[in-house]
mmCIF file of C-alpha atoms in Angstrom:
data_model
loop_
_atom_site.group_PDB
_atom_site.id
_atom_site.type_symbol
_atom_site.label_atom_id
_atom_site.label_comp_id
_atom_site.label_asym_id
_atom_site.label_seq_id
_atom_site.Cartn_x
_atom_site.Cartn_y
_atom_site.Cartn_z
ATOM 1 C CA MET Y 1 69.067 -199.684 -130.232
ATOM 2 C CA CYS Y 2 66.415 -201.624 -129.104
ATOM 3 C CA LYS Y 3 63.188 -199.668 -130.196
ATOM 4 C CA SER Y 4 60.371 -202.398 -129.492
ATOM 5 C CA GLN Y 5 60.220 -206.208 -128.764
ATOM 6 C CA PRO Y 6 60.209 -207.736 -132.308
ATOM 7 C CA SER Y 7 57.731 -210.410 -133.513
ATOM 8 C CA VAL Y 8 59.254 -213.906 -133.434
ATOM 9 C CA ASP Y 9 57.633 -214.463 -136.773
ATOM 10 C CA ASN Y 10 60.047 -211.888 -138.469
ATOM 11 C CA VAL Y 11 63.040 -213.864 -137.298
ATOM 12 C CA ILE Y 12 62.092 -217.510 -137.316
ATOM 13 C CA GLU Y 13 59.263 -217.898 -139.732
ATOM 14 C CA GLU Y 14 61.349 -218.310 -142.975
ATOM 15 C CA PRO Y 15 63.755 -220.403 -141.616
ATOM 16 C CA VAL Y 16 61.341 -222.858 -140.049
ATOM 17 C CA LYS Y 17 59.266 -222.915 -143.118
ATOM 18 C CA GLN Y 18 62.529 -223.773 -145.208
ATOM 19 C CA SER Y 19 63.126 -226.522 -142.840
ATOM 20 C CA ALA Y 20 59.651 -227.915 -142.931
ATOM 21 C CA ALA Y 21 59.966 -227.772 -146.933
ATOM 22 C CA GLN Y 22 63.182 -229.546 -146.762
ATOM 23 C CA LYS Y 23 62.200 -232.314 -144.150
ATOM 24 C CA SER Y 24 58.793 -233.751 -145.401
ATOM 25 C CA ASP Y 25 58.645 -235.950 -142.572
ATOM 26 C CA MET Y 26 58.383 -233.085 -140.164
ATOM 27 C CA ASP Y 27 54.620 -232.867 -139.399
ATOM 28 C CA LYS Y 28 52.786 -229.851 -138.148
ATOM 29 C CA GLU Y 29 52.868 -230.750 -134.159
ATOM 30 C CA LYS Y 30 56.971 -230.828 -134.287
ATOM 31 C CA TYR Y 31 56.854 -227.492 -136.566
ATOM 32 C CA LEU Y 32 54.742 -225.842 -133.712
ATOM 33 C CA GLU Y 33 57.053 -227.107 -130.822
ATOM 34 C CA LEU Y 34 60.037 -225.886 -132.578
ATOM 35 C CA LYS Y 35 58.323 -222.517 -133.268
ATOM 36 C CA GLU Y 36 57.302 -222.306 -129.473
ATOM 37 C CA GLU Y 37 60.700 -223.249 -128.287
ATOM 38 C CA ILE Y 38 62.569 -220.680 -130.416
ATOM 39 C CA GLN Y 39 60.018 -217.849 -129.648
ATOM 40 C CA ARG Y 40 60.608 -218.775 -125.705
ATOM 41 C CA LYS Y 41 64.341 -218.296 -126.276
ATOM 42 C CA TRP Y 42 63.931 -215.215 -128.414
ATOM 43 C CA GLU Y 43 61.841 -213.472 -125.613
ATOM 44 C CA GLN Y 44 64.485 -214.466 -123.238
ATOM 45 C CA LEU Y 45 67.070 -212.530 -125.219
ATOM 46 C CA VAL Y 46 65.161 -209.505 -126.095
ATOM 47 C CA GLY Y 47 62.706 -209.122 -122.985
ATOM 48 C CA PRO Y 48 65.075 -207.262 -120.824
ATOM 49 C CA CYS Y 49 65.853 -204.655 -123.667
ATOM 50 C CA TYR Y 50 61.846 -204.279 -124.099
ATOM 51 C CA LEU Y 51 61.451 -203.756 -120.453
ATOM 52 C CA ALA Y 52 64.133 -201.527 -119.998
ATOM 53 C CA ARG Y 53 62.730 -199.473 -122.807
ATOM 54 C CA LYS Y 54 59.593 -199.238 -121.432
ATOM 55 C CA ASN Y 55 60.977 -198.147 -117.875
ATOM 56 C CA LEU Y 56 63.069 -195.607 -119.425
ATOM 57 C CA LEU Y 57 59.973 -194.219 -121.277
ATOM 58 C CA LYS Y 58 58.391 -193.960 -117.933
ATOM 59 C CA VAL Y 59 61.197 -192.106 -116.519
ATOM 60 C CA ALA Y 60 61.096 -189.705 -119.347
ATOM 61 C CA VAL Y 61 57.565 -188.859 -118.903
ATOM 62 C CA MET Y 62 58.360 -188.339 -115.312
ATOM 63 C CA VAL Y 63 61.173 -186.093 -116.177
ATOM 64 C CA LYS Y 64 59.246 -184.208 -118.664
ATOM 65 C CA ASP Y 65 56.514 -183.669 -116.047
ATOM 66 C CA GLY Y 66 59.258 -182.475 -113.590
ATOM 67 C CA LYS Y 67 60.046 -179.655 -115.645
ATOM 68 C CA LYS Y 68 56.936 -177.724 -114.244
ATOM 69 C CA TYR Y 69 58.234 -178.608 -110.596
ATOM 70 C CA ASN Y 70 61.870 -177.588 -111.596
ATOM 71 C CA GLU Y 71 60.740 -174.499 -113.372
ATOM 72 C CA PHE Y 72 58.504 -173.529 -110.004
ATOM 73 C CA ALA Y 73 61.567 -174.317 -107.785
ATOM 74 C CA PHE Y 74 63.923 -172.283 -109.928
ATOM 75 C CA LYS Y 75 61.632 -169.096 -110.169
ATOM 76 C CA TYR Y 76 61.162 -169.663 -106.168
ATOM 77 C CA LEU Y 77 65.012 -169.229 -105.712
ATOM 78 C CA LEU Y 78 65.270 -166.232 -108.411
ATOM 79 C CA SER Y 79 62.198 -164.622 -106.358
ATOM 80 C CA SER Y 80 64.113 -165.311 -102.786
ATOM 81 C CA ALA Y 81 67.313 -164.108 -104.020
ATOM 82 C CA SER Y 82 65.906 -161.020 -105.221
ATOM 83 C CA ALA Y 83 64.098 -160.548 -101.855
ATOM 84 C CA VAL Y 84 67.333 -161.098 -99.981
ATOM 85 C CA VAL Y 85 68.887 -158.205 -102.072
ATOM 86 C CA ALA Y 86 65.966 -155.782 -101.692
ATOM 87 C CA GLU Y 87 65.713 -156.258 -98.123
ATOM 88 C CA THR Y 88 69.366 -156.245 -97.410
ATOM 89 C CA VAL Y 89 69.674 -152.818 -99.288
ATOM 90 C CA THR Y 90 66.643 -151.115 -97.803
ATOM 91 C CA TYR Y 91 66.629 -152.624 -94.024
ATOM 92 C CA PRO Y 92 68.184 -149.589 -92.824
ATOM 93 C CA LEU Y 93 65.090 -147.726 -93.538
ATOM 94 C CA ASP Y 94 62.985 -150.337 -91.853
ATOM 95 C CA LEU Y 95 65.310 -150.035 -88.829
ATOM 96 C CA THR Y 96 65.394 -146.337 -88.789
ATOM 97 C CA LYS Y 97 61.623 -146.272 -89.109
ATOM 98 C CA THR Y 98 61.260 -148.729 -86.012
ATOM 99 C CA ARG Y 99 63.457 -146.381 -83.977
ATOM 100 C CA LEU Y 100 61.321 -143.049 -84.737
ATOM 101 C CA GLN Y 101 58.310 -145.150 -83.863
ATOM 102 C CA ILE Y 102 59.511 -146.190 -80.370
ATOM 103 C CA GLN Y 103 61.681 -142.973 -79.352
ATOM 104 C CA GLY Y 104 58.430 -141.463 -77.921
ATOM 105 C CA GLU Y 105 58.072 -144.597 -75.765
ATOM 106 C CA LEU Y 106 61.598 -144.472 -74.529
ATOM 107 C CA ALA Y 107 61.291 -141.144 -73.197
ATOM 108 C CA SER Y 108 64.701 -141.131 -72.111
ATOM 109 C CA LYS Y 109 66.429 -138.166 -70.562
ATOM 110 C CA SER Y 110 69.590 -136.108 -71.629
ATOM 111 C CA SER Y 111 72.160 -135.255 -69.363
ATOM 112 C CA ASN Y 112 70.534 -131.849 -68.888
ATOM 113 C CA GLY Y 113 67.403 -133.403 -67.857
ATOM 114 C CA LYS Y 114 65.334 -132.498 -70.786
ATOM 115 C CA PRO Y 115 63.627 -135.164 -73.001
ATOM 116 C CA ASN Y 116 65.944 -136.035 -75.847
ATOM 117 C CA PRO Y 117 64.581 -134.044 -79.128
ATOM 118 C CA TYR Y 118 62.645 -135.900 -81.951
ATOM 119 C CA ARG Y 119 64.833 -136.753 -84.744
ATOM 120 C CA GLY Y 120 63.994 -137.005 -88.520
ATOM 121 C CA MET Y 121 64.718 -140.184 -90.443
ATOM 122 C CA VAL Y 122 67.920 -139.145 -91.842
ATOM 123 C CA LYS Y 123 69.268 -137.790 -88.491
ATOM 124 C CA THR Y 124 68.125 -140.937 -86.744
ATOM 125 C CA ALA Y 125 70.119 -143.164 -89.430
ATOM 126 C CA VAL Y 126 73.061 -140.961 -89.000
ATOM 127 C CA GLY Y 127 72.846 -141.131 -85.151
ATOM 128 C CA ILE Y 128 72.652 -144.942 -85.076
ATOM 129 C CA ALA Y 129 75.713 -145.046 -87.504
ATOM 130 C CA LYS Y 130 77.664 -142.385 -85.077
ATOM 131 C CA GLU Y 131 76.484 -143.700 -81.741
ATOM 132 C CA GLU Y 132 76.295 -147.635 -82.286
ATOM 133 C CA GLY Y 133 78.514 -148.364 -85.304
ATOM 134 C CA PHE Y 134 77.511 -148.407 -89.156
ATOM 135 C CA HIS Y 135 76.904 -152.180 -89.232
ATOM 136 C CA LYS Y 136 74.094 -151.546 -86.469
ATOM 137 C CA LEU Y 137 71.890 -150.336 -89.386
ATOM 138 C CA TRP Y 138 71.482 -153.843 -90.367
ATOM 139 C CA GLN Y 139 70.930 -155.375 -86.580
ATOM 140 C CA GLY Y 140 68.217 -157.973 -86.808
ATOM 141 C CA VAL Y 141 68.439 -158.311 -90.472
ATOM 142 C CA THR Y 142 68.707 -162.372 -90.502
ATOM 143 C CA PRO Y 143 65.047 -163.123 -89.175
ATOM 144 C CA ALA Y 144 64.078 -160.527 -92.025
ATOM 145 C CA LEU Y 145 65.759 -162.180 -94.419
ATOM 146 C CA VAL Y 146 64.584 -165.517 -93.633
ATOM 147 C CA ARG Y 147 60.969 -164.442 -93.557
ATOM 148 C CA HIS Y 148 61.209 -162.879 -97.277
ATOM 149 C CA ILE Y 149 62.972 -166.216 -98.349
ATOM 150 C CA VAL Y 150 59.861 -167.872 -97.550
ATOM 151 C CA TYR Y 151 57.200 -165.276 -98.218
ATOM 152 C CA THR Y 152 58.191 -163.630 -101.273
ATOM 153 C CA GLY Y 153 59.464 -166.949 -102.916
ATOM 154 C CA CYS Y 154 55.957 -168.246 -102.303
ATOM 155 C CA ARG Y 155 53.960 -165.329 -103.337
ATOM 156 C CA MET Y 156 55.988 -164.745 -106.421
ATOM 157 C CA THR Y 157 55.570 -168.386 -107.707
ATOM 158 C CA PHE Y 158 51.934 -168.852 -106.536
ATOM 159 C CA TYR Y 159 51.264 -165.647 -108.479
ATOM 160 C CA GLU Y 160 52.557 -167.045 -111.611
ATOM 161 C CA VAL Y 161 51.122 -170.486 -111.315
ATOM 162 C CA LEU Y 162 47.628 -168.818 -110.750
ATOM 163 C CA ARG Y 163 48.120 -166.632 -113.579
ATOM 164 C CA ASP Y 164 49.305 -169.159 -116.316
ATOM 165 C CA ASN Y 165 47.543 -172.419 -115.024
ATOM 166 C CA VAL Y 166 44.321 -171.307 -113.347
ATOM 167 C CA PHE Y 167 42.936 -167.843 -114.537
ATOM 168 C CA HIS Y 168 44.878 -167.758 -117.970
ATOM 169 C CA LYS Y 169 45.411 -164.956 -120.131
ATOM 170 C CA ASN Y 170 42.927 -163.970 -122.843
ATOM 171 C CA PRO Y 171 43.396 -165.122 -126.370
ATOM 172 C CA ASP Y 172 45.292 -161.947 -127.170
ATOM 173 C CA GLY Y 173 47.784 -162.636 -124.582
ATOM 174 C CA ILE Y 174 46.703 -159.775 -122.147
ATOM 175 C CA LEU Y 175 45.716 -160.719 -118.427
ATOM 176 C CA PRO Y 176 42.616 -158.580 -117.496
ATOM 177 C CA VAL Y 177 43.005 -156.278 -114.422
ATOM 178 C CA TRP Y 178 40.492 -158.370 -112.374
ATOM 179 C CA LYS Y 179 42.316 -161.813 -113.129
ATOM 180 C CA ALA Y 180 45.837 -160.020 -111.941
ATOM 181 C CA ALA Y 181 44.021 -158.755 -108.838
ATOM 182 C CA CYS Y 182 42.608 -162.302 -107.982
ATOM 183 C CA CYS Y 183 45.945 -163.782 -108.627
ATOM 184 C CA GLY Y 184 47.947 -161.037 -106.508
ATOM 185 C CA LEU Y 185 45.254 -161.213 -103.504
ATOM 186 C CA THR Y 186 45.334 -164.930 -103.383
ATOM 187 C CA ALA Y 187 49.122 -165.262 -103.794
ATOM 188 C CA GLY Y 188 49.750 -162.800 -101.074
ATOM 189 C CA MET Y 189 47.391 -164.564 -98.555
ATOM 190 C CA LEU Y 190 48.912 -168.175 -99.199
ATOM 191 C CA GLY Y 191 52.459 -166.811 -99.229
ATOM 192 C CA GLN Y 192 51.928 -164.890 -95.714
ATOM 193 C CA PHE Y 193 50.034 -167.942 -94.031
ATOM 194 C CA VAL Y 194 53.248 -170.322 -95.010
ATOM 195 C CA ALA Y 195 55.465 -167.646 -93.826
ATOM 196 C CA SER Y 196 53.680 -166.566 -90.809
ATOM 197 C CA PRO Y 197 55.989 -168.439 -88.423
ATOM 198 C CA THR Y 198 58.900 -166.611 -89.713
ATOM 199 C CA ASP Y 199 56.985 -163.493 -89.516
ATOM 200 C CA LEU Y 200 56.079 -163.928 -85.908
ATOM 201 C CA ILE Y 201 59.581 -164.550 -85.049
ATOM 202 C CA LYS Y 202 61.060 -161.645 -86.885
ATOM 203 C CA VAL Y 203 58.553 -159.449 -84.982
ATOM 204 C CA GLN Y 204 59.483 -161.028 -81.614
ATOM 205 C CA MET Y 205 63.236 -160.369 -82.502
ATOM 206 C CA GLN Y 206 62.508 -156.893 -83.375
ATOM 207 C CA MET Y 207 60.744 -156.134 -80.056
ATOM 208 C CA GLU Y 208 63.686 -157.744 -78.532
ATOM 209 C CA GLY Y 209 65.698 -154.806 -79.635
ATOM 210 C CA LYS Y 210 63.177 -152.511 -78.179
ATOM 211 C CA ASN Y 211 62.986 -154.390 -74.863
ATOM 212 C CA ARG Y 212 66.866 -153.614 -74.609
ATOM 213 C CA LEU Y 213 66.614 -150.126 -75.277
ATOM 214 C CA LEU Y 214 64.006 -149.857 -72.585
ATOM 215 C CA GLY Y 215 66.423 -152.028 -70.154
ATOM 216 C CA ASN Y 216 63.919 -154.774 -69.859
ATOM 217 C CA PRO Y 217 65.172 -158.221 -69.350
ATOM 218 C CA VAL Y 218 66.207 -160.391 -72.419
ATOM 219 C CA ARG Y 219 63.184 -162.551 -73.763
ATOM 220 C CA VAL Y 220 64.709 -164.438 -76.639
ATOM 221 C CA LYS Y 221 68.500 -164.588 -77.279
ATOM 222 C CA SER Y 222 68.009 -165.782 -81.252
ATOM 223 C CA MET Y 223 65.641 -167.024 -84.015
ATOM 224 C CA HIS Y 224 65.984 -170.524 -82.764
ATOM 225 C CA ASP Y 225 65.235 -169.453 -78.945
ATOM 226 C CA ALA Y 226 62.259 -167.635 -80.098
ATOM 227 C CA PHE Y 227 61.135 -170.772 -82.191
ATOM 228 C CA CYS Y 228 61.532 -172.929 -79.282
ATOM 229 C CA LYS Y 229 59.763 -170.580 -76.827
ATOM 230 C CA ILE Y 230 56.781 -169.837 -79.002
ATOM 231 C CA THR Y 231 56.255 -173.846 -79.721
ATOM 232 C CA ALA Y 232 56.608 -174.613 -76.003
ATOM 233 C CA GLU Y 233 54.099 -171.870 -74.969
ATOM 234 C CA GLY Y 234 51.568 -172.440 -77.811
ATOM 235 C CA GLY Y 235 52.672 -175.517 -79.572
ATOM 236 C CA VAL Y 236 52.653 -175.688 -83.313
ATOM 237 C CA ARG Y 237 49.955 -173.619 -83.472
ATOM 238 C CA GLY Y 238 51.562 -171.142 -82.061
ATOM 239 C CA LEU Y 239 53.426 -170.009 -84.583
ATOM 240 C CA TRP Y 240 50.408 -169.109 -86.504
ATOM 241 C CA LYS Y 241 49.425 -166.610 -83.709
ATOM 242 C CA GLY Y 242 47.804 -163.438 -85.235
ATOM 243 C CA TRP Y 243 48.072 -164.739 -88.665
ATOM 244 C CA ILE Y 244 44.479 -163.317 -89.897
ATOM 245 C CA PRO Y 245 45.328 -159.812 -89.890
ATOM 246 C CA ASN Y 246 48.765 -160.386 -91.458
ATOM 247 C CA VAL Y 247 47.274 -162.504 -94.215
ATOM 248 C CA GLN Y 248 44.535 -159.711 -94.895
ATOM 249 C CA ARG Y 249 47.342 -157.174 -95.120
ATOM 250 C CA ALA Y 250 49.518 -159.392 -97.406
ATOM 251 C CA GLY Y 251 46.444 -160.073 -99.752
ATOM 252 C CA LEU Y 252 45.887 -156.205 -100.084
ATOM 253 C CA VAL Y 253 49.524 -155.429 -100.446
ATOM 254 C CA ASN Y 254 50.204 -157.996 -103.217
ATOM 255 C CA MET Y 255 46.937 -157.185 -104.888
ATOM 256 C CA GLY Y 256 48.646 -153.687 -105.444
ATOM 257 C CA ASP Y 257 52.064 -154.776 -106.032
ATOM 258 C CA LEU Y 258 51.998 -157.844 -108.241
ATOM 259 C CA ALA Y 259 48.721 -157.086 -110.053
ATOM 260 C CA THR Y 260 50.177 -153.544 -110.665
ATOM 261 C CA TYR Y 261 53.634 -154.214 -112.003
ATOM 262 C CA ASP Y 262 52.279 -157.246 -114.148
ATOM 263 C CA THR Y 263 49.595 -155.029 -115.707
ATOM 264 C CA SER Y 264 51.392 -151.916 -116.128
ATOM 265 C CA LYS Y 265 54.572 -153.356 -117.356
ATOM 266 C CA HIS Y 266 52.451 -155.123 -120.295
ATOM 267 C CA PHE Y 267 50.397 -152.033 -120.668
ATOM 268 C CA ILE Y 268 53.588 -150.128 -121.371
ATOM 269 C CA LEU Y 269 55.140 -152.853 -123.662
ATOM 270 C CA ARG Y 270 51.755 -152.831 -125.559
ATOM 271 C CA ASN Y 271 51.046 -149.149 -126.103
ATOM 272 C CA THR Y 272 54.662 -147.483 -126.072
ATOM 273 C CA SER Y 273 58.020 -147.995 -127.942
ATOM 274 C CA LEU Y 274 59.648 -148.941 -124.717
ATOM 275 C CA LYS Y 275 61.165 -152.330 -124.608
ATOM 276 C CA ASP Y 276 61.189 -154.909 -122.004
ATOM 277 C CA ASN Y 277 64.460 -153.316 -120.290
ATOM 278 C CA VAL Y 278 65.182 -151.418 -117.051
ATOM 279 C CA VAL Y 279 63.276 -148.236 -117.631
ATOM 280 C CA THR Y 280 60.235 -150.351 -118.103
ATOM 281 C CA HIS Y 281 60.824 -152.255 -115.163
ATOM 282 C CA PHE Y 282 61.586 -148.954 -113.141
ATOM 283 C CA LEU Y 283 58.306 -147.168 -114.361
ATOM 284 C CA SER Y 284 56.207 -150.486 -113.295
ATOM 285 C CA SER Y 285 58.054 -150.924 -109.966
ATOM 286 C CA VAL Y 286 57.036 -147.253 -109.045
ATOM 287 C CA MET Y 287 53.589 -147.533 -109.962
ATOM 288 C CA SER Y 288 53.375 -151.032 -108.013
ATOM 289 C CA GLY Y 289 54.835 -149.398 -104.643
ATOM 290 C CA ILE Y 290 52.332 -146.469 -104.788
ATOM 291 C CA VAL Y 291 49.261 -148.844 -105.307
ATOM 292 C CA ALA Y 292 50.616 -151.440 -102.621
ATOM 293 C CA ALA Y 293 51.189 -148.627 -100.271
ATOM 294 C CA THR Y 294 47.719 -147.480 -100.828
ATOM 295 C CA LEU Y 295 45.912 -150.417 -100.433
ATOM 296 C CA GLY Y 296 48.267 -151.934 -97.845
ATOM 297 C CA THR Y 297 48.153 -148.663 -95.291
ATOM 298 C CA PRO Y 298 44.419 -149.250 -94.029
ATOM 299 C CA ALA Y 299 45.341 -153.002 -93.317
ATOM 300 C CA ASP Y 300 48.686 -152.187 -91.709
ATOM 301 C CA VAL Y 301 46.700 -149.736 -89.370
ATOM 302 C CA VAL Y 302 44.211 -152.467 -88.684
ATOM 303 C CA LYS Y 303 46.800 -154.971 -87.630
ATOM 304 C CA THR Y 304 48.852 -152.690 -85.678
ATOM 305 C CA ARG Y 305 45.911 -151.577 -83.661
ATOM 306 C CA ILE Y 306 44.469 -155.293 -83.016
ATOM 307 C CA MET Y 307 47.873 -156.447 -82.226
ATOM 308 C CA ASN Y 308 48.561 -153.721 -79.640
ATOM 309 C CA GLN Y 309 45.180 -153.674 -77.972
ATOM 310 C CA PRO Y 310 45.099 -154.982 -74.561
ATOM 311 C CA THR Y 311 43.486 -158.357 -73.884
ATOM 312 C CA LYS Y 312 41.729 -160.223 -71.306
ATOM 313 C CA ASN Y 313 41.623 -164.168 -71.273
ATOM 314 C CA GLY Y 314 43.475 -164.307 -74.538
ATOM 315 C CA LYS Y 315 40.998 -161.961 -76.196
ATOM 316 C CA GLY Y 316 40.788 -158.354 -77.336
ATOM 317 C CA ILE Y 317 39.241 -155.886 -75.406
ATOM 318 C CA LEU Y 318 38.636 -152.923 -77.911
ATOM 319 C CA TYR Y 319 38.104 -155.085 -81.095
ATOM 320 C CA THR Y 320 36.658 -158.288 -81.708
ATOM 321 C CA SER Y 321 37.721 -158.610 -85.326
ATOM 322 C CA SER Y 322 39.310 -156.637 -88.355
ATOM 323 C CA TRP Y 323 36.158 -155.121 -89.632
ATOM 324 C CA ASP Y 324 35.030 -154.022 -86.067
ATOM 325 C CA CYS Y 325 38.405 -152.190 -86.061
ATOM 326 C CA VAL Y 326 37.774 -150.624 -89.393
ATOM 327 C CA THR Y 327 34.062 -149.426 -88.580
ATOM 328 C CA LYS Y 328 35.207 -148.033 -84.947
ATOM 329 C CA THR Y 329 38.289 -146.300 -86.262
ATOM 330 C CA VAL Y 330 36.507 -144.653 -89.117
ATOM 331 C CA LYS Y 331 33.455 -143.631 -86.708
ATOM 332 C CA ALA Y 332 35.629 -142.407 -84.224
ATOM 333 C CA GLU Y 333 38.572 -140.669 -86.047
ATOM 334 C CA GLY Y 334 37.243 -140.369 -89.639
ATOM 335 C CA PHE Y 335 38.078 -142.314 -93.036
ATOM 336 C CA TRP Y 336 41.419 -140.994 -93.221
ATOM 337 C CA SER Y 337 42.416 -142.328 -89.999
ATOM 338 C CA LEU Y 338 42.944 -145.590 -91.703
ATOM 339 C CA TYR Y 339 46.009 -143.807 -93.867
ATOM 340 C CA LYS Y 340 47.861 -142.848 -90.777
ATOM 341 C CA GLY Y 341 51.324 -143.621 -91.437
ATOM 342 C CA PHE Y 342 50.999 -143.535 -95.055
ATOM 343 C CA PHE Y 343 54.159 -141.883 -96.160
ATOM 344 C CA PRO Y 344 56.371 -143.849 -93.770
ATOM 345 C CA ILE Y 345 55.061 -146.932 -95.199
ATOM 346 C CA TRP Y 346 55.459 -145.587 -98.643
ATOM 347 C CA ALA Y 347 58.855 -144.768 -98.070
ATOM 348 C CA ARG Y 348 59.907 -148.095 -97.012
ATOM 349 C CA MET Y 349 57.925 -149.956 -99.554
ATOM 350 C CA ALA Y 350 58.912 -147.786 -102.544
ATOM 351 C CA PRO Y 351 62.335 -148.667 -102.632
ATOM 352 C CA TRP Y 352 62.126 -152.241 -101.529
ATOM 353 C CA SER Y 353 59.541 -152.564 -104.382
ATOM 354 C CA LEU Y 354 61.936 -150.996 -106.965
ATOM 355 C CA THR Y 355 65.382 -153.020 -105.741
ATOM 356 C CA PHE Y 356 63.274 -156.222 -105.767
ATOM 357 C CA TRP Y 357 61.860 -155.884 -109.199
ATOM 358 C CA LEU Y 358 64.754 -154.618 -110.824
ATOM 359 C CA SER Y 359 66.912 -157.298 -109.278
ATOM 360 C CA LEU Y 360 64.321 -160.015 -110.163
ATOM 361 C CA GLU Y 361 64.026 -159.070 -113.873
ATOM 362 C CA GLN Y 362 67.890 -158.821 -114.219
ATOM 363 C CA MET Y 363 68.476 -162.157 -112.609
ATOM 364 C CA ARG Y 364 65.742 -163.840 -114.835
ATOM 365 C CA LYS Y 365 67.588 -162.233 -117.736
ATOM 366 C CA LEU Y 366 70.944 -163.459 -116.937
ATOM 367 C CA THR Y 367 69.826 -166.823 -115.964
ATOM 368 C CA GLY Y 368 67.827 -167.236 -119.284
ATOM 369 C CA ALA Y 369 64.353 -167.525 -117.577
ATOM 370 C CA SER Y 370 61.398 -165.845 -119.037
ATOM 371 C CA SER Y 371 60.595 -162.387 -118.105
ATOM 372 C CA PHE Y 372 57.912 -161.670 -115.380
#
């Protein structure tokens, strides 16, 4: 193995000296010429080996540095896979919630001329399965999965990068709550901003299901069709329509979700006899779901009101900004109006959070990755 480029003196010094001693008529000039010639030939022989080693070292450094990238990509894939599991398992809850929200708008009549009665969540789900088919409980799940592959993959990996490389844990290995909150807030906002185009397409696809129920003409036929129409009408910037309230909501939700799970999990491990197992993950995910719903509901109310308000010349008539919506809502309806729909939101968010965290931790364990 060629470890380094050897000095020519080690190879030719002694033979040349012996030759000079044997031949007294060899003058110093000829000795130097002979030495230079042998050194040139030696460099021609070992030079490529030395350069190859040098280049291999460069590649090794690149590969070593690339471990961080590979780890980022690996954790991104694990987070996305866990989100796919959680979204697939809990999507019927989301569909049922949407049907409950729009059943009043449908105002359809039954055969006897009376309005159809409102049905609860369970009856609505059973009704969809009986009247439309069991598989219809997952109608429109594809855009939801695509959105979470981007959104959850980004927010989870961004959080760990911020936690490990920007804010850092204390010397005792504890991450203060304020640091975890900052990491969750920032990761959620960045993840939602990146995923805003997929979120917009998802909303349009969900609204298309509502339009069909109302008997309105079809606007978009598929995800690709929605993407093309959005870009045709508003260009690339149109894909980020309404991103501000979405980013605000995502920041608050992830501040509650990621920070609470991370903090509560390590609190349990430090202060109880529980190990890093399913029980700890279950307790941590339950707490994170409650806090995420508590922080996210006001933002969800504001986002819904801003997106549903009438517009004139592309600008909202009722509210000028998110803060304007908050102040007007609280002034007109009281503080607790910001928590309208808390239980439906929690009922959707809690199972999702539980499924996601249990899936993620188990996937990490099975693949040999470090626990969250």
